[in-house]
Tab-separated table of C-alpha atoms in Angstrom:
chain	number	residue	atom	x	y	z
A	1	MET	CA	11.941	-13.151	12.241
A	2	THR	CA	10.933	-15.150	9.188
A	3	SER	CA	11.450	-14.156	5.560
A	4	VAL	CA	8.109	-14.290	3.762
A	5	LEU	CA	7.206	-13.903	0.092
A	6	LEU	CA	3.577	-13.287	-0.878
A	7	ILE	CA	2.649	-13.814	-4.536
A	8	TYR	CA	-0.305	-12.403	-6.469
A	9	PRO	CA	-0.231	-14.590	-9.631
A	10	PHE	CA	-2.135	-12.382	-12.057
A	11	PHE	CA	-0.754	-12.278	-15.592
A	12	LYS	CA	-2.398	-10.516	-18.497
A	13	PRO	CA	-4.679	-13.065	-20.223
A	14	LYS	CA	-4.057	-13.729	-23.918
A	15	ARG	CA	-7.588	-12.616	-24.827
A	16	ASP	CA	-7.747	-9.814	-22.297
A	17	ARG	CA	-10.407	-7.173	-23.030
A	18	SER	CA	-10.521	-5.639	-19.556
A	19	VAL	CA	-8.866	-2.283	-18.907
A	20	PHE	CA	-9.086	-2.712	-15.121
A	21	ARG	CA	-5.828	-3.128	-13.225
A	22	PHE	CA	-5.988	-2.771	-9.455
A	23	PRO	CA	-3.500	-3.837	-6.779
A	24	PRO	CA	-3.918	-6.954	-4.593
A	25	LEU	CA	-5.127	-5.333	-1.384
A	26	GLY	CA	-5.682	-8.707	0.280
A	27	ALA	CA	-2.039	-9.706	-0.085
A	28	ALA	CA	-0.955	-6.192	0.894
A	29	TYR	CA	-3.006	-6.414	4.102
A	30	ILE	CA	-1.343	-9.742	4.940
A	31	ALA	CA	2.051	-8.176	4.223
A	32	SER	CA	1.468	-5.227	6.546
A	33	SER	CA	0.272	-7.422	9.404
A	34	LEU	CA	3.305	-9.704	9.063
A	35	LYS	CA	5.644	-6.721	8.921
A	36	GLU	CA	4.045	-5.358	12.074
A	37	ALA	CA	4.713	-8.738	13.717
A	38	GLY	CA	8.410	-8.363	12.891
A	39	HIS	CA	8.789	-10.548	9.815
A	40	GLN	CA	10.743	-9.686	6.668
A	41	VAL	CA	8.119	-9.517	3.933
A	42	SER	CA	8.197	-9.199	0.136
A	43	LEU	CA	5.178	-8.997	-2.157
A	44	LEU	CA	5.406	-10.121	-5.773
A	45	ASP	CA	2.561	-8.559	-7.776
A	46	CYS	CA	2.753	-10.186	-11.220
A	47	THR	CA	0.323	-7.772	-12.907
A	48	PHE	CA	2.993	-6.109	-15.034
A	49	LEU	CA	5.383	-9.068	-15.325
A	50	GLN	CA	5.913	-12.021	-17.633
A	51	ARG	CA	5.831	-15.512	-16.135
A	52	GLU	CA	9.541	-16.289	-16.320
A	53	GLU	CA	10.461	-12.835	-15.059
A	54	ALA	CA	8.151	-13.292	-12.073
A	55	LEU	CA	9.579	-16.735	-11.297
A	56	GLU	CA	13.112	-15.379	-11.435
A	57	GLN	CA	12.199	-12.644	-8.961
A	58	ALA	CA	10.443	-15.136	-6.672
A	59	LEU	CA	13.450	-17.472	-6.587
A	60	ALA	CA	15.819	-14.572	-5.957
A	61	LYS	CA	13.996	-13.753	-2.692
A	62	GLN	CA	15.044	-17.095	-1.167
A	63	ALA	CA	12.139	-16.778	1.264
A	64	GLU	CA	11.618	-19.298	4.039
A	65	VAL	CA	7.828	-19.058	3.700
A	66	ILE	CA	5.902	-18.462	0.474
A	67	GLY	CA	2.191	-17.652	0.349
A	68	ILE	CA	0.302	-17.661	-2.957
A	69	TYR	CA	-3.089	-16.020	-3.468
A	70	CYS	CA	-5.632	-17.812	-5.636
A	71	MET	CA	-9.034	-17.139	-7.115
A	72	ALA	CA	-10.729	-19.147	-9.876
A	73	THR	CA	-9.237	-17.145	-12.747
A	74	MET	CA	-5.707	-17.525	-11.341
A	75	GLU	CA	-5.740	-21.234	-10.498
A	76	ASP	CA	-3.426	-22.368	-13.300
A	77	ASP	CA	-0.833	-19.709	-12.540
A	78	CYS	CA	-1.101	-20.305	-8.792
A	79	LEU	CA	-0.427	-24.028	-9.195
A	80	TRP	CA	2.358	-23.338	-11.699
A	81	PHE	CA	4.108	-21.186	-9.107
A	82	ALA	CA	3.559	-23.876	-6.466
A	83	ARG	CA	5.223	-26.531	-8.630
A	84	GLN	CA	8.187	-24.275	-9.395
A	85	LEU	CA	8.726	-23.129	-5.801
A	86	ARG	CA	7.791	-26.277	-3.857
A	87	ASN	CA	11.396	-27.240	-3.117
A	88	ASN	CA	12.648	-23.698	-2.636
A	89	CYS	CA	11.037	-22.819	0.701
A	90	GLN	CA	10.335	-24.341	4.092
A	91	LEU	CA	6.591	-23.721	4.041
A	92	LEU	CA	4.259	-23.209	1.080
A	93	ILE	CA	0.856	-21.669	1.829
A	94	ALA	CA	-2.252	-21.145	-0.322
A	95	GLY	CA	-4.891	-18.537	0.456
A	96	GLY	CA	-7.705	-16.583	-1.152
A	97	PRO	CA	-11.240	-17.323	-2.346
A	98	LEU	CA	-10.643	-20.616	-4.191
A	99	PRO	CA	-8.530	-22.337	-1.507
A	100	THR	CA	-11.081	-21.173	1.071
A	101	CYS	CA	-13.927	-22.783	-0.924
A	102	GLU	CA	-12.059	-25.945	-1.924
A	103	PRO	CA	-8.966	-26.407	0.239
A	104	GLU	CA	-8.280	-30.108	-0.200
A	105	PRO	CA	-7.100	-30.078	-3.855
A	106	PHE	CA	-4.530	-27.435	-2.923
A	107	LEU	CA	-2.932	-29.791	-0.406
A	108	GLU	CA	-1.592	-31.739	-3.387
A	109	HIS	CA	0.750	-28.800	-3.962
A	110	PHE	CA	0.834	-26.814	-0.697
A	111	ASP	CA	1.699	-27.540	2.927
A	112	VAL	CA	-1.100	-25.438	4.402
A	113	VAL	CA	-4.269	-23.700	3.212
A	114	VAL	CA	-5.392	-20.538	5.019
A	115	ARG	CA	-9.169	-20.143	4.998
A	116	GLY	CA	-10.932	-16.793	5.093
A	117	GLU	CA	-9.303	-13.635	6.414
A	118	GLY	CA	-5.629	-14.282	6.795
A	119	GLU	CA	-3.987	-11.537	8.844
A	120	GLN	CA	-4.218	-13.129	12.273
A	121	THR	CA	-4.044	-16.670	10.935
A	122	MET	CA	-0.761	-16.038	9.134
A	123	GLN	CA	0.785	-14.469	12.238
A	124	GLU	CA	-0.208	-17.422	14.405
A	125	LEU	CA	0.821	-19.952	11.765
A	126	LEU	CA	4.338	-18.519	11.532
A	127	ARG	CA	4.650	-18.379	15.313
A	128	SER	CA	3.609	-22.027	15.523
A	129	VAL	CA	6.067	-23.094	12.842
A	130	GLN	CA	8.903	-21.168	14.488
A	131	ALA	CA	8.131	-22.776	17.839
A	132	GLY	CA	7.713	-26.233	16.324
A	133	SER	CA	4.313	-26.555	17.967
A	134	ASP	CA	1.171	-28.354	16.804
A	135	LEU	CA	-0.502	-26.605	13.876
A	136	GLY	CA	-3.831	-27.930	15.118
A	137	ALA	CA	-3.989	-25.034	17.561
A	138	VAL	CA	-3.973	-22.485	14.723
A	139	ALA	CA	-7.557	-21.595	13.815
A	140	GLY	CA	-8.476	-21.113	10.161
A	141	ILE	CA	-6.174	-23.572	8.382
A	142	VAL	CA	-6.271	-26.937	6.591
A	143	TYR	CA	-3.225	-29.229	6.453
A	144	ARG	CA	-1.971	-32.810	6.422
A	145	PRO	CA	-0.422	-33.664	9.815
A	146	ALA	CA	1.640	-36.422	8.174
A	147	PRO	CA	2.533	-35.555	4.554
A	148	GLU	CA	3.336	-39.194	3.837
A	149	ASP	CA	-0.227	-40.145	4.809
A	150	ARG	CA	-2.326	-38.608	2.036
A	151	SER	CA	-5.596	-39.813	3.568
A	152	LYS	CA	-5.621	-37.645	6.692
A	153	ILE	CA	-6.545	-33.970	6.434
A	154	VAL	CA	-7.095	-31.668	9.390
A	155	TYR	CA	-9.518	-28.738	9.388
A	156	THR	CA	-8.811	-26.558	12.396
A	157	ALA	CA	-11.485	-24.426	14.083
A	158	ASP	CA	-12.974	-21.544	12.132
A	159	ARG	CA	-11.385	-18.224	12.951
A	160	PRO	CA	-13.725	-15.482	14.180
A	161	PHE	CA	-13.730	-12.374	12.028
A	162	THR	CA	-11.863	-9.308	13.203
A	163	LYS	CA	-14.530	-6.976	14.534
A	164	ASP	CA	-12.354	-3.892	14.877
A	165	LEU	CA	-11.151	-3.222	11.324
A	166	ASP	CA	-9.363	-0.088	12.508
A	167	SER	CA	-6.927	-2.357	14.371
A	168	ILE	CA	-5.629	-3.809	11.098
A	169	PRO	CA	-2.672	-1.882	9.630
A	170	PHE	CA	-3.142	-0.304	6.204
A	171	PRO	CA	-2.081	-2.378	3.180
A	172	ALA	CA	1.688	-2.390	2.613
A	173	ARG	CA	1.484	-0.304	-0.554
A	174	GLU	CA	5.213	0.391	-0.409
A	175	LEU	CA	5.681	-3.216	-1.578
A	176	LEU	CA	3.483	-2.729	-4.671
A	177	PRO	CA	4.523	-1.495	-8.141
A	178	ASN	CA	2.701	1.809	-7.654
A	179	GLN	CA	4.422	3.633	-10.497
A	180	SER	CA	3.362	0.921	-12.963
A	181	TYR	CA	-0.248	1.246	-11.776
A	182	MET	CA	-0.088	5.044	-12.105
A	183	ASP	CA	1.441	4.869	-15.590
A	184	TYR	CA	-1.157	2.311	-16.668
A	185	GLY	CA	-4.052	4.383	-15.342
A	186	LYS	CA	-2.877	7.559	-17.046
A	187	LYS	CA	-2.533	5.686	-20.338
A	188	LYS	CA	-5.909	3.916	-20.141
A	189	TYR	CA	-8.110	6.463	-18.343
A	190	GLY	CA	-6.177	9.699	-18.409
A	191	TYR	CA	-5.632	9.660	-14.630
A	192	SER	CA	-4.007	7.359	-12.074
A	193	ILE	CA	-6.325	5.414	-9.808
A	194	THR	CA	-6.108	2.789	-7.080
A	195	THR	CA	-8.425	1.051	-4.646
A	196	VAL	CA	-9.372	1.394	-0.980
A	197	MET	CA	-11.710	-0.857	1.015
A	198	SER	CA	-13.742	0.918	3.698
A	199	THR	CA	-15.678	-2.217	4.681
A	200	ARG	CA	-15.302	-5.966	4.634
A	201	GLY	CA	-17.947	-8.369	3.493
A	202	CYS	CA	-21.408	-7.602	2.184
A	203	PRO	CA	-24.945	-7.720	3.625
A	204	TYR	CA	-26.203	-9.569	0.511
A	205	HIS	CA	-25.815	-13.190	-0.579
A	206	CYS	CA	-25.300	-13.327	-4.351
A	207	GLU	CA	-24.487	-16.880	-5.479
A	208	PHE	CA	-21.660	-15.829	-7.819
A	209	CYS	CA	-19.708	-13.804	-5.247
A	210	SER	CA	-16.488	-14.730	-3.424
A	211	ASN	CA	-17.853	-13.263	-0.201
A	212	VAL	CA	-16.914	-16.670	1.218
A	213	ILE	CA	-13.690	-15.027	2.396
A	214	PHE	CA	-15.717	-12.812	4.699
A	215	GLY	CA	-18.295	-15.458	5.526
A	216	GLY	CA	-21.310	-13.338	4.666
A	217	SER	CA	-20.259	-10.851	7.336
A	218	TYR	CA	-20.366	-7.088	7.015
A	219	ARG	CA	-18.089	-4.773	9.006
A	220	GLU	CA	-17.184	-1.115	8.635
A	221	ARG	CA	-14.060	0.905	9.321
A	222	SER	CA	-14.395	4.257	11.037
A	223	PRO	CA	-14.540	7.322	8.756
A	224	GLU	CA	-11.359	8.679	10.374
A	225	ASN	CA	-9.471	5.475	9.642
A	226	VAL	CA	-10.582	5.469	5.996
A	227	VAL	CA	-9.635	9.126	5.515
A	228	ASP	CA	-6.173	8.448	6.962
A	229	GLU	CA	-5.616	5.738	4.352
A	230	ILE	CA	-6.943	7.959	1.564
A	231	GLU	CA	-4.427	10.633	2.500
A	232	GLU	CA	-1.658	8.026	2.500
A	233	VAL	CA	-2.700	6.828	-0.961
A	234	LEU	CA	-2.871	10.341	-2.433
A	235	ALA	CA	0.583	11.059	-1.015
A	236	LEU	CA	1.919	8.248	-3.197
A	237	GLY	CA	0.852	10.222	-6.281
A	238	PHE	CA	-2.495	8.684	-7.255
A	239	ASP	CA	-5.131	11.050	-8.641
A	240	ARG	CA	-8.300	9.117	-7.818
A	241	ILE	CA	-9.614	6.323	-5.630
A	242	SER	CA	-12.049	3.543	-6.412
A	243	PHE	CA	-13.794	2.034	-3.396
A	244	ALA	CA	-13.564	-1.724	-3.803
A	245	ASP	CA	-16.202	-2.544	-1.165
C-alpha cells in the first residue's frame, strides 16, 4: 500500500467573475481507482482554500506519492505546488490536459507525466515503483530514465482507452469538500448542484477543446450505471446535477 495525495490546484482568481464551482471529477476518478487497488489516498481540492492553507494541508499528509492536476489556467499554481513539495515525497507526478499536450516542460519539476486517462496508468505506475521495475513498461507516461541526464526523455507507448466505462469505480466524492460546494451553490444559485459525467470524450473536434485527454474518442456509460451514480450523489445532499459531458 502506498500513501497518495492528489491535488487539484484551483484557487479563486483575483479578477474572478465566474460563479461556477464544480468538483474535480478527474482527480476523484483517479482517487477511487487507486483506493480500489488498495492504496491510501487523499484528495486536496483547493477550490475553497487559500494557498498557504492548502500547502500546509498537503505537507501534513506526508504522502509518498503526490499527483498534481494541471490545465492551462492552473499552470502557475501547479508548478508552485511542485516546487514546494518536490523534496517532500518519493514520487511527484503531473497529469491533466496541459501535461498531456506538453509533457516535457513539466519534467523540469516532476518525476513523471501521465498522459491521457490516468486510472489504469496510475495503478500500473505505482505497482512498477513499488516493485522497482522499469517504468518503460508502463504505457501512457513520460519520464527521464536518468534524472542527472537532462537530455534523455522517454515516451512510453500510448495507453488504449478504457472501453467499458462501467468498470471504472465512481469518483471518490467522500474525499471532496461536498458541504462547501453545497453551501456555495445555495448562496449563488439558490440550490446545491454538482456534476456527473455519463460519457467520455466527444464526437467533434473543436480546436479550443482539451479533448486531448480522451484522444478524440467518444464512449458512453450504461444508463443503469449513470443512474446508480446519480442516486449516490443525491444521497450526499445535492439538489441538482449538471452533466459535464
